[in-house]
Short mmCIF file of C-alpha atoms and ligand atoms in Angstrom, two decimals:
data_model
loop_
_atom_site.label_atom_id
_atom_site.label_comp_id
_atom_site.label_asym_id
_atom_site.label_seq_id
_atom_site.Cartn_x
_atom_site.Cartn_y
_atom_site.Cartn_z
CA UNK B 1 38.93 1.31 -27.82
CA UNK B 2 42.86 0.97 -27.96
CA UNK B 3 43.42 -2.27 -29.78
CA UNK B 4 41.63 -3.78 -26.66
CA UNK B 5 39.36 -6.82 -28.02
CA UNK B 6 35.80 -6.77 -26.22
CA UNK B 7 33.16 -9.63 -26.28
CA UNK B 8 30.40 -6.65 -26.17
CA UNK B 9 30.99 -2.81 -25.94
CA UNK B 10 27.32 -1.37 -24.35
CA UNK B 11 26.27 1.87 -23.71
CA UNK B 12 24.92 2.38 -20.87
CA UNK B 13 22.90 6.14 -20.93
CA UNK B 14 21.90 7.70 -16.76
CA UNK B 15 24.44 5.56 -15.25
CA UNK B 16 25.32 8.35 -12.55
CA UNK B 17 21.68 8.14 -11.69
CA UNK B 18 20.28 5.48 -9.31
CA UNK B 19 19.45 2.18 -11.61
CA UNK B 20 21.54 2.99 -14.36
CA UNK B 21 24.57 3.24 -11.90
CA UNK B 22 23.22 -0.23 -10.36
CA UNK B 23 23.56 -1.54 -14.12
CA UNK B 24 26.68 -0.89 -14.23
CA UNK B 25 28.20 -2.29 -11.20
CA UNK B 26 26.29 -5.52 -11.95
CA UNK B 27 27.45 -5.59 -15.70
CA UNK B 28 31.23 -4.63 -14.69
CA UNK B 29 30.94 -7.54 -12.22
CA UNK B 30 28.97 -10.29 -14.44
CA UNK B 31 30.89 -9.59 -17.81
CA UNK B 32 34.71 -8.85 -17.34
CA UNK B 33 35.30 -9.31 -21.14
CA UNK B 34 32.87 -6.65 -21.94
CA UNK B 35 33.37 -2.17 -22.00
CA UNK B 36 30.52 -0.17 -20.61
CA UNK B 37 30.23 3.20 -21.74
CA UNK B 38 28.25 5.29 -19.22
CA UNK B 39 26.56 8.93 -20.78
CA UNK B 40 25.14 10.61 -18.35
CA UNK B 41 24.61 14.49 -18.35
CA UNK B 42 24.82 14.86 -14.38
CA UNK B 43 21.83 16.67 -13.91
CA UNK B 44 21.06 17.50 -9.87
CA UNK B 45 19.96 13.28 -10.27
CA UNK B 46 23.10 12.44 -11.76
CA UNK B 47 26.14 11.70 -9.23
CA UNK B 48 29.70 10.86 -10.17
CA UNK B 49 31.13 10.28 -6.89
CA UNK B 50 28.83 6.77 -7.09
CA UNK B 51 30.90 5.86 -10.40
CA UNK B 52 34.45 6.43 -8.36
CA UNK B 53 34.84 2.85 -7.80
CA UNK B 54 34.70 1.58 -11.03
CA UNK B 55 36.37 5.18 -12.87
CA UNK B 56 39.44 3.18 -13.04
CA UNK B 57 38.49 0.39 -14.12
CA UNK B 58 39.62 -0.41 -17.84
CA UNK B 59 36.68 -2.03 -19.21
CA UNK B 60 34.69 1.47 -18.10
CA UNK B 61 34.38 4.87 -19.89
CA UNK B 62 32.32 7.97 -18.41
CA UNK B 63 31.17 10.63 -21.03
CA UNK B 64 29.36 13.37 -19.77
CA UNK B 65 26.97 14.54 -22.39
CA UNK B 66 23.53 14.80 -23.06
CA UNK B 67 21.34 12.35 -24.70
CA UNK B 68 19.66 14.84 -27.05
CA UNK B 69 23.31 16.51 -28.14
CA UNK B 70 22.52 14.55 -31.80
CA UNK B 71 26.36 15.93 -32.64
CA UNK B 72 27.98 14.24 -29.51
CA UNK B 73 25.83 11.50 -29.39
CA UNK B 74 26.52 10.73 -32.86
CA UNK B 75 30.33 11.20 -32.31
CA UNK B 76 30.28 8.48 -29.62
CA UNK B 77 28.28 6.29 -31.43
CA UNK B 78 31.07 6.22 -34.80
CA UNK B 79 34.02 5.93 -31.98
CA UNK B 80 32.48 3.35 -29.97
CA UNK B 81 30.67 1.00 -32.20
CA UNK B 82 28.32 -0.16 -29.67
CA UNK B 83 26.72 -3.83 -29.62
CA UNK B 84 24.08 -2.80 -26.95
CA UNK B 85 22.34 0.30 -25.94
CA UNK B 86 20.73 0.57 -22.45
CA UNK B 87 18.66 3.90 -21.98
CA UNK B 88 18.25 4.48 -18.75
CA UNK B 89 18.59 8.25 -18.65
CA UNK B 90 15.89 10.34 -18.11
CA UNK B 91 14.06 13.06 -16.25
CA UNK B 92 12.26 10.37 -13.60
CA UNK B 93 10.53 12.48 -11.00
CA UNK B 94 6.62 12.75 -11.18
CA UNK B 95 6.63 16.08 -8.55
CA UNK B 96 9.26 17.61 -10.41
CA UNK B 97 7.44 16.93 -13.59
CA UNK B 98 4.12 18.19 -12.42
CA UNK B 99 6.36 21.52 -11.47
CA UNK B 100 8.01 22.00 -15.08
CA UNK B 101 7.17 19.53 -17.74
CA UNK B 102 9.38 20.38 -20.50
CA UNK B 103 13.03 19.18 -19.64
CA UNK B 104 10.97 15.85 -19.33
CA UNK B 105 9.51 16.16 -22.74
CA UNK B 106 12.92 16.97 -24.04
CA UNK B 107 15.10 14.35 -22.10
CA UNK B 108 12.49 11.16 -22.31
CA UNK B 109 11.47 11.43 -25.60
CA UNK B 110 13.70 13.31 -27.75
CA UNK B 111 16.44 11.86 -26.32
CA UNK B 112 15.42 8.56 -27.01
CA UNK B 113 14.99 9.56 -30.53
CA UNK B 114 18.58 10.97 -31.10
CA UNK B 115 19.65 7.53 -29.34
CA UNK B 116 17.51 5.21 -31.94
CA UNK B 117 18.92 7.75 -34.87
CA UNK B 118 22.19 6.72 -33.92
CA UNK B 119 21.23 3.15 -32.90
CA UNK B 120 20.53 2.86 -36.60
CA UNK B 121 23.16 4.63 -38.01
CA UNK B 122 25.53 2.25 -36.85
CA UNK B 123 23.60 -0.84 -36.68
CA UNK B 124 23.68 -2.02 -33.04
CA UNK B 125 22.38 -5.27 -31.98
CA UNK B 126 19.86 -4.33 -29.65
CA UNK B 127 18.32 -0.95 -28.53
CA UNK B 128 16.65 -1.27 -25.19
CA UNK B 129 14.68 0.98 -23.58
CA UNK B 130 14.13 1.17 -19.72
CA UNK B 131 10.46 1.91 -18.87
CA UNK B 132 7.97 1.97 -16.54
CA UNK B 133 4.94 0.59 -15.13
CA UNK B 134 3.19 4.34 -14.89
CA UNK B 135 2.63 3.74 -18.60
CA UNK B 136 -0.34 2.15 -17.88
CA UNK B 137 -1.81 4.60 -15.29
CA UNK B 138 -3.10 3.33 -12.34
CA UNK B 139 -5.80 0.26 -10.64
CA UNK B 140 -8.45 1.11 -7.91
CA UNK B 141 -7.45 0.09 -4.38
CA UNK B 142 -10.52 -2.01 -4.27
CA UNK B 143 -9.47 -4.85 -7.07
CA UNK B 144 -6.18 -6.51 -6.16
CA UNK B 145 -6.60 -8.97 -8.67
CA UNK B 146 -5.97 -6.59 -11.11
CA UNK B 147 -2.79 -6.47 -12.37
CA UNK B 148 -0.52 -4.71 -15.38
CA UNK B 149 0.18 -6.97 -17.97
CA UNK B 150 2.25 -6.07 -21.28
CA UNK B 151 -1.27 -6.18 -22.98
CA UNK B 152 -2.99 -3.48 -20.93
CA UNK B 153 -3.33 -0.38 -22.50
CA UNK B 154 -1.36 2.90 -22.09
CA UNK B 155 -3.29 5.56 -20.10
CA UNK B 156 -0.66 8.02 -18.19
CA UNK B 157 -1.64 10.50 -15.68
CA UNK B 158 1.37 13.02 -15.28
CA UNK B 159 4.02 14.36 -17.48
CA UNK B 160 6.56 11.96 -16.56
CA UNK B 161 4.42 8.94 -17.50
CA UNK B 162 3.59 10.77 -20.49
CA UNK B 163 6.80 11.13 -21.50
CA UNK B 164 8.06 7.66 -20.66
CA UNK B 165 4.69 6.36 -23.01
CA UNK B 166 5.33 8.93 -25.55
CA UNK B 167 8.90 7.03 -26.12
CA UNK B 168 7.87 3.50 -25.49
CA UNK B 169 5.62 4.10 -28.80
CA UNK B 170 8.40 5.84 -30.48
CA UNK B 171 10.88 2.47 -30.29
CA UNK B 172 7.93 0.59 -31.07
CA UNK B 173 7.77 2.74 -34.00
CA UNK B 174 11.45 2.52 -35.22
CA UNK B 175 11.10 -1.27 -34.61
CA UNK B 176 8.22 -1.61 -37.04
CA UNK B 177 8.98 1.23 -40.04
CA UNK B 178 13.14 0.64 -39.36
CA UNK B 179 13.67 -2.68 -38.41
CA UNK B 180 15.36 -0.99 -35.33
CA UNK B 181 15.91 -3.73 -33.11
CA UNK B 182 14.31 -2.86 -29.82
CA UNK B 183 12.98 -4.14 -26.40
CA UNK B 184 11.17 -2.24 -23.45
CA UNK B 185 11.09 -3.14 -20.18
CA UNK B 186 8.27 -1.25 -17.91
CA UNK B 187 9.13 -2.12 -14.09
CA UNK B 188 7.16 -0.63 -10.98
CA UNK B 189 9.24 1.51 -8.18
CA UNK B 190 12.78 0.43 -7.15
CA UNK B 191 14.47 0.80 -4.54
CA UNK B 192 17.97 0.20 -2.75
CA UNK B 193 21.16 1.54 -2.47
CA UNK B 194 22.32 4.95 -4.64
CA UNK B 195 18.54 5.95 -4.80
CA UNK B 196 18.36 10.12 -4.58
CA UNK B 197 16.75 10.71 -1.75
CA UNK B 198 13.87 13.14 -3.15
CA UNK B 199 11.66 9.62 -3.34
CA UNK B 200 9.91 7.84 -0.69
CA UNK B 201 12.28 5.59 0.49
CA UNK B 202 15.40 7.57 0.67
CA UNK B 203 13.49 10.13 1.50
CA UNK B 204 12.18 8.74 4.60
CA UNK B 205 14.94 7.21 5.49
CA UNK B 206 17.37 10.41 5.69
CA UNK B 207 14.73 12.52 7.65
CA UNK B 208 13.86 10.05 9.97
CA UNK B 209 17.38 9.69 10.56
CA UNK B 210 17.43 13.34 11.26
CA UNK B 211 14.23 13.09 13.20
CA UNK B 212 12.37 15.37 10.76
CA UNK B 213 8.74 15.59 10.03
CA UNK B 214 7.89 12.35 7.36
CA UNK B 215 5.44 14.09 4.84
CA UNK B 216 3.09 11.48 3.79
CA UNK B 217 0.75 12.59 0.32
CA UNK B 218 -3.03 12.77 0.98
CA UNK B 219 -3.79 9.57 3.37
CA UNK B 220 -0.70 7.56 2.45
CA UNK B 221 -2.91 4.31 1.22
CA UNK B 222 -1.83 4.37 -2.52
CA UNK B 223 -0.17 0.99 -3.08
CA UNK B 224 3.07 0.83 -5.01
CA UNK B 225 5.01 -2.33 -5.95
CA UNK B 226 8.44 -2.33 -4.83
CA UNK B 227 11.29 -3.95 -6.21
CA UNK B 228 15.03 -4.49 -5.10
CA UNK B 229 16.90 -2.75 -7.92
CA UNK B 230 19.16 -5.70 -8.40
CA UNK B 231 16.42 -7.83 -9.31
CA UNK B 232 15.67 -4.63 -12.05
CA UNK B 233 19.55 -5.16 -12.94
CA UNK B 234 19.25 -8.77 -13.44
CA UNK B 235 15.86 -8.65 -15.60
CA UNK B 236 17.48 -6.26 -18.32
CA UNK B 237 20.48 -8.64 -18.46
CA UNK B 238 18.58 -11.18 -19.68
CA UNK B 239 16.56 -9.15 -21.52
CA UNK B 240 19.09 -8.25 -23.45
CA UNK B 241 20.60 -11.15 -24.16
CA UNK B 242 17.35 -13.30 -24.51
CA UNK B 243 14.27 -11.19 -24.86
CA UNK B 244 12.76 -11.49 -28.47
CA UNK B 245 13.47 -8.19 -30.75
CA UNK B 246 10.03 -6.01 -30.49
CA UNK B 247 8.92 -6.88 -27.31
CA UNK B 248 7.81 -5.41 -24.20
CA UNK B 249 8.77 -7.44 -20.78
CA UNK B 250 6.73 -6.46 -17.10
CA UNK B 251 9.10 -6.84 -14.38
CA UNK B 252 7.64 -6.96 -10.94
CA UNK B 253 8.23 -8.73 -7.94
CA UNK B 254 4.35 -8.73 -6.04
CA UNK B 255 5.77 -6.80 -3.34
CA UNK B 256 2.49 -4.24 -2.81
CA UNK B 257 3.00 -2.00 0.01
CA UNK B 258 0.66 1.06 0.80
CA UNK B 259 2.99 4.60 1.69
CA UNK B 260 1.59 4.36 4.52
CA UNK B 261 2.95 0.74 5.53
CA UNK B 262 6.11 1.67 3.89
CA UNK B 263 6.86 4.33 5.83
CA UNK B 264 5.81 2.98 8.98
CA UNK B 265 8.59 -0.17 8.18
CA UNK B 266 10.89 2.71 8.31
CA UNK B 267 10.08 4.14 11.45
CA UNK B 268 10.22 0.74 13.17
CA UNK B 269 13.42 -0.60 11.68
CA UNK B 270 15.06 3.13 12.72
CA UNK B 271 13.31 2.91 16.19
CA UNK B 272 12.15 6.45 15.53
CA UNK B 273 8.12 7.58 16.64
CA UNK B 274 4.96 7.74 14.22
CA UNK B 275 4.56 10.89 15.18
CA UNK B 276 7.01 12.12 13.05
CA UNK B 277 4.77 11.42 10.13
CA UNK B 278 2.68 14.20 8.66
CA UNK B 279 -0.09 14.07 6.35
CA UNK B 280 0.40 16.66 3.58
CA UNK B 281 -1.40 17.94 0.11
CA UNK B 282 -1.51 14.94 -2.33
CA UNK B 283 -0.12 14.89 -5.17
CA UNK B 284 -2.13 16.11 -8.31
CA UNK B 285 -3.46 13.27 -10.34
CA UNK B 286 -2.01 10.67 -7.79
CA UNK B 287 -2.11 7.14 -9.19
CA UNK B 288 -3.69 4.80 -6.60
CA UNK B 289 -2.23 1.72 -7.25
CA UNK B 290 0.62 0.19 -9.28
CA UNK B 291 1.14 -4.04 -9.52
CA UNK B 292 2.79 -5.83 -12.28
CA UNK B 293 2.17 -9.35 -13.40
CA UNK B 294 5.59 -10.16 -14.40
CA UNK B 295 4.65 -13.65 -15.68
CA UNK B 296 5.51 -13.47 -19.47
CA UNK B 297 9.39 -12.01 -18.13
CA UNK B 298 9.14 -15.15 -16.14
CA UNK B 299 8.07 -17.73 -18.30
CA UNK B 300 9.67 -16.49 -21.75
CA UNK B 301 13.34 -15.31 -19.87
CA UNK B 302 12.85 -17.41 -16.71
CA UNK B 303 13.71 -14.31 -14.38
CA UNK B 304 12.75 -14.55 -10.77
CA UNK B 305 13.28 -11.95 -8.13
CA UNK B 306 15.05 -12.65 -5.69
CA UNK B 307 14.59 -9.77 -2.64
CA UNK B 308 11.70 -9.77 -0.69
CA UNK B 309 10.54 -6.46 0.55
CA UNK B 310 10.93 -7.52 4.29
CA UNK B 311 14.30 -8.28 3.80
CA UNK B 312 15.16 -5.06 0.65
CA UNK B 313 14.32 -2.66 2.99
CA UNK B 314 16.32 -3.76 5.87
CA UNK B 315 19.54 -3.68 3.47
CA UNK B 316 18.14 -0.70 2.14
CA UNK B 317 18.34 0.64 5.57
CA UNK B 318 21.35 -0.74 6.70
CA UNK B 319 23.03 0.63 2.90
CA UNK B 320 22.08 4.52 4.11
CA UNK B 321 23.25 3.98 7.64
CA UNK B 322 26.47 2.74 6.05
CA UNK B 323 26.61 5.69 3.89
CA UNK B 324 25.69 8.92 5.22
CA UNK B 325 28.18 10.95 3.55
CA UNK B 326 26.50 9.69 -0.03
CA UNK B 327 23.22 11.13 0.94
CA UNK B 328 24.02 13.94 3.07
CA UNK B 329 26.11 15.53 0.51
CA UNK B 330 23.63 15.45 -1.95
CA UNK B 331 21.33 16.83 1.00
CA UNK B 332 23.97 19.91 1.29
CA UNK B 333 24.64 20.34 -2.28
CA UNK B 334 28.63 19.14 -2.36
CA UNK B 335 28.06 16.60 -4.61
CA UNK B 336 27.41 19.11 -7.28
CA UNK B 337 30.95 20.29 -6.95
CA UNK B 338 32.24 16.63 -7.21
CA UNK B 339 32.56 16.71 -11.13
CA UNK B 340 34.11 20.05 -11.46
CA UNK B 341 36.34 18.95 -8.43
CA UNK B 342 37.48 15.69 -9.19
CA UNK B 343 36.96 15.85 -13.39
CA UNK B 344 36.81 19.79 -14.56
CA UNK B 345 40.64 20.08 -14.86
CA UNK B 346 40.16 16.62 -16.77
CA UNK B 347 37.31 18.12 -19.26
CA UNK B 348 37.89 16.25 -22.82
CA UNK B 349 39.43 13.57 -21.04
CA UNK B 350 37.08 11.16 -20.49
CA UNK B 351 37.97 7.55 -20.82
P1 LIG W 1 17.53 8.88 -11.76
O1 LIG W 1 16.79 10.16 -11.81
O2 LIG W 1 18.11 8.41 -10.47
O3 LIG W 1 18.75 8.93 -12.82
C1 LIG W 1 18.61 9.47 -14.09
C2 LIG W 1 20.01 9.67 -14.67
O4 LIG W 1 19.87 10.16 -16.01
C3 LIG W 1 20.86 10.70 -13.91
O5 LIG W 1 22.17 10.20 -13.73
C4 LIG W 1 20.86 11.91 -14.83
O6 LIG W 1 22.05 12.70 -14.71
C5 LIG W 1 20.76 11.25 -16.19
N1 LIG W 1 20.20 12.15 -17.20
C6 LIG W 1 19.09 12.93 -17.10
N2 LIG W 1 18.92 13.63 -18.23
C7 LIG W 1 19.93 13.30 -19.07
C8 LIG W 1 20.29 13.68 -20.38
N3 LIG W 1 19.55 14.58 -21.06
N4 LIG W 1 21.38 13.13 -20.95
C9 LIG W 1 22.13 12.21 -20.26
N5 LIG W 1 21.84 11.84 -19.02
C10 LIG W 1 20.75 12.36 -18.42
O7 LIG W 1 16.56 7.80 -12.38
P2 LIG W 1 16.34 6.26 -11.98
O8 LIG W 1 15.37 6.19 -10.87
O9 LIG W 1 17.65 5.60 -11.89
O10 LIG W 1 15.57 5.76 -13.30
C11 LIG W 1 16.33 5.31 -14.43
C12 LIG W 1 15.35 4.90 -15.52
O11 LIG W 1 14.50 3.88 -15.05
C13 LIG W 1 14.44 6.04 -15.99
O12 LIG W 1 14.30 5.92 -17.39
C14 LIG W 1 13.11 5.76 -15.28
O13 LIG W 1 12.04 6.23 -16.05
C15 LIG W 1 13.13 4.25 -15.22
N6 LIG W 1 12.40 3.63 -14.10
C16 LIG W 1 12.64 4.04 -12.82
C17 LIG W 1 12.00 3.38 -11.77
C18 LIG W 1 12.23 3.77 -10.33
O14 LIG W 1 11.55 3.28 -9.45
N7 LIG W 1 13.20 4.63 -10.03
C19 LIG W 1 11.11 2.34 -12.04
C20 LIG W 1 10.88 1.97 -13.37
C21 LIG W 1 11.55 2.62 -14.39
O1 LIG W 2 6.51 2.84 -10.75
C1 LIG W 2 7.73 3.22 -11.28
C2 LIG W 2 8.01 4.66 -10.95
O2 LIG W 2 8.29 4.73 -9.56
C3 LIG W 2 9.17 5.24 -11.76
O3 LIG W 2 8.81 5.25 -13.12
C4 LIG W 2 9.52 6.65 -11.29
O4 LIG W 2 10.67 7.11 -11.97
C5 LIG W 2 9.79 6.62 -9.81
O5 LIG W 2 10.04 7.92 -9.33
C6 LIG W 2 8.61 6.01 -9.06
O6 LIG W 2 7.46 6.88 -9.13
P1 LIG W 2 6.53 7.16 -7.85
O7 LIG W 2 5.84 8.44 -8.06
O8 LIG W 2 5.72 5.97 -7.51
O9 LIG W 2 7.69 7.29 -6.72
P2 LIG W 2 7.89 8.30 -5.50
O10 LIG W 2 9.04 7.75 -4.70
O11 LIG W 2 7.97 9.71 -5.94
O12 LIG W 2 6.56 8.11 -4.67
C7 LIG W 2 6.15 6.85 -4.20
C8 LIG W 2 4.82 7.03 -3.50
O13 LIG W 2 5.02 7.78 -2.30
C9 LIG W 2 3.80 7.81 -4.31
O14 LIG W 2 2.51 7.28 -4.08
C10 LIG W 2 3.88 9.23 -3.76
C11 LIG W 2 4.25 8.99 -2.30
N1 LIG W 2 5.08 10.03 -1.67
C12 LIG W 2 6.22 10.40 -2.31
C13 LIG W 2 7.04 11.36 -1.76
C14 LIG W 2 8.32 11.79 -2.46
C15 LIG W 2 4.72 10.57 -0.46
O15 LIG W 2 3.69 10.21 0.14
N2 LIG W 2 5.52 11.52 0.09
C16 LIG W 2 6.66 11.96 -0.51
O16 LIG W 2 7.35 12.86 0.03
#
């Protein structure tokens, strides 16, 4: 750290990736006397180009590595002496894990493990562990007042939720045999700015832009609960700092949209037709509904969201109109030559 005194030095794992990178601008911003060290492998979800503002920023380190590299992971850990660790990265696509589930397997659970190892090893403060509401499978359509609580039971339907479970009971685990101290968070779907644009949202957004065919799955009425990723951002923060060691936290805003209605906003905002859209296969073992009852995150932390989804997905909008080059390179494939452009003459040095 170069003599430089920090209040809190947290790692930050997926920050090139869509929330983690979120995290990181919002941690930068909220704590100047802390360092945030950002691992991410840059896999195709992983873009540095989002990090640029902030690369030169003192208080901020990028390593490229991978999470399950126990050598280099280990290696950071003794340099760095982290208080916090925030694991964001992970394989986080449920088509892509339905197509090949074992980089999922490795990344999500594995990972985690060489991370808690570590964690451990050199005593940090707090582990915590970014999860996900498709721990807990999915409600019918037909009982919306039914709702996830921390208390409801694990049931996962594809690989990726699977994976994501398969961890959460692995910190839970280090918390009870190792006194590891841990806390999970398990949110339902973000969105907003930075998102890769292989889910809905961004998806929609950049071929409706492009006046491309809008491929709904199966009849497009599975609900999802969406939630402005800053409100995400803010919930960990406190988290954290305030959420009691072994415990898991819902965060949710009550924002249920069917795809459908979702993608419909879209069209409307964009002043583009519904006949774009086009029903296509669904997806196998499609969960019907996801909604969160975030009340213990709000009673025990006193979080509140703070973006309804009327007004998200307008600045959602309005953040991919603003930045076409973002998304369209990652649409072409230049992004991928970012790193080795910008950084592969500068491999080793990497604060
Ligand atoms: P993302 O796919 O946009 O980003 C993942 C990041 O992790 C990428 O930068 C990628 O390069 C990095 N990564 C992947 N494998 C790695 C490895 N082996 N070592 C180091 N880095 C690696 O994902 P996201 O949507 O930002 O999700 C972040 C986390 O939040 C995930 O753990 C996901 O399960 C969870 N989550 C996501 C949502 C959502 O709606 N997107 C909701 C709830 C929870
Ligand atoms: O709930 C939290 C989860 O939300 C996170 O854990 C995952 O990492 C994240 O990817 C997201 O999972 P989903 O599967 O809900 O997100 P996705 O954007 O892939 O799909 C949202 C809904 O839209 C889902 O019902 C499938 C549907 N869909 C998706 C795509 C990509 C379509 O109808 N057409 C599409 O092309």
């Amino acid at each position: 750290m170069k003599g430089v005194e920090y209040l809190m030095n947290v790692l930050v794992t997926g920050g090139a990736g869509f929330i983690g990178s979120n995290f990181v601008f919002y941690m930068l911003n909220k704590y100047p006397d802390y360092r945030i060290v950002c691992l991410d492998l840059l896999t195709y979800a992983g873009n540095l180009s989002t990090l640029e503002p902030v690369m030169a920023n003192p208080n901020f380190r990028f390593v490229k590595g991978d999470i399950t590299d126990r050598e280099l992971v280990t290696n950071l850990f003794k340099e760095e002496r982290f208080n916090y660790v925030v694991n964001f990265a992970a394989e986080s696509h449920v088509d892509r894990s339905i197509e090949d589930p074992g980089v999922f397997l490795k990344t999500n659970i594995l990972g985690t493990q060489v991370l808690m190892d570590a964690s451990r090893t050199y005593g940090v403060k707090r582990f915590h562990q970014v999860s996900t509401d498709e721990v807990y499978g999915d409600l019918p359509l037909d009982k919306t007042d039914l709702f996830f609580t921390e208390e409801t039971p694990i049931h996962t339907s594809s690989p990726y939720s699977a994976s994501k479970a398969a961890a959460d009971l692995l910190v839970q685990a280090y918390n009870r045999t190792f006194n590891l101290p841990i806390t999970i968070s398990r949110c339902s779907n973000n969105y907003g700015p930075y998102q890769f644009p292989e889910k809905l949202i961004p998806l929609m957004i950049s071929r409706a832009l492009k006046d491309d065919s809008l491929p709904v799955y199966g009849k497009g009425q599975n609900v999802r609960d969406w939630l402005y990723v800053e409100d995400h951002c803010t919930a960990i923060d406190l988290i954290l700092h305030r959420g009691k060691d072994g415990e898991v936290y819902n965060i949710g805003g009550h924002n249920e949209r069917t795809n459908l209605e979702v993608v419909k906003t879209i069209l409307k905002e964009l002043d583009k037709p519904a006949s774009l859209i086009t029903y296509v296969k669904d997806r196998a073992g499609h969960d019907m509904r996801y909604a969160i009852d975030p009340s213990k995150t709000k009673r025990e932390l006193g979080w509140e969201p703070t973006t309804l989804f009327d007004d998200g997905i307008k600045q959602t909008i309005k953040w991919y109109l603003d930045n076409r080059s973002w998304w369209e390179n990652i649409i072409n494939g230049d992004y991928q030559k970012y790193y080795t452009r910008m950084y592969g003459s500068r491999e080793g040095a990497t604060t």
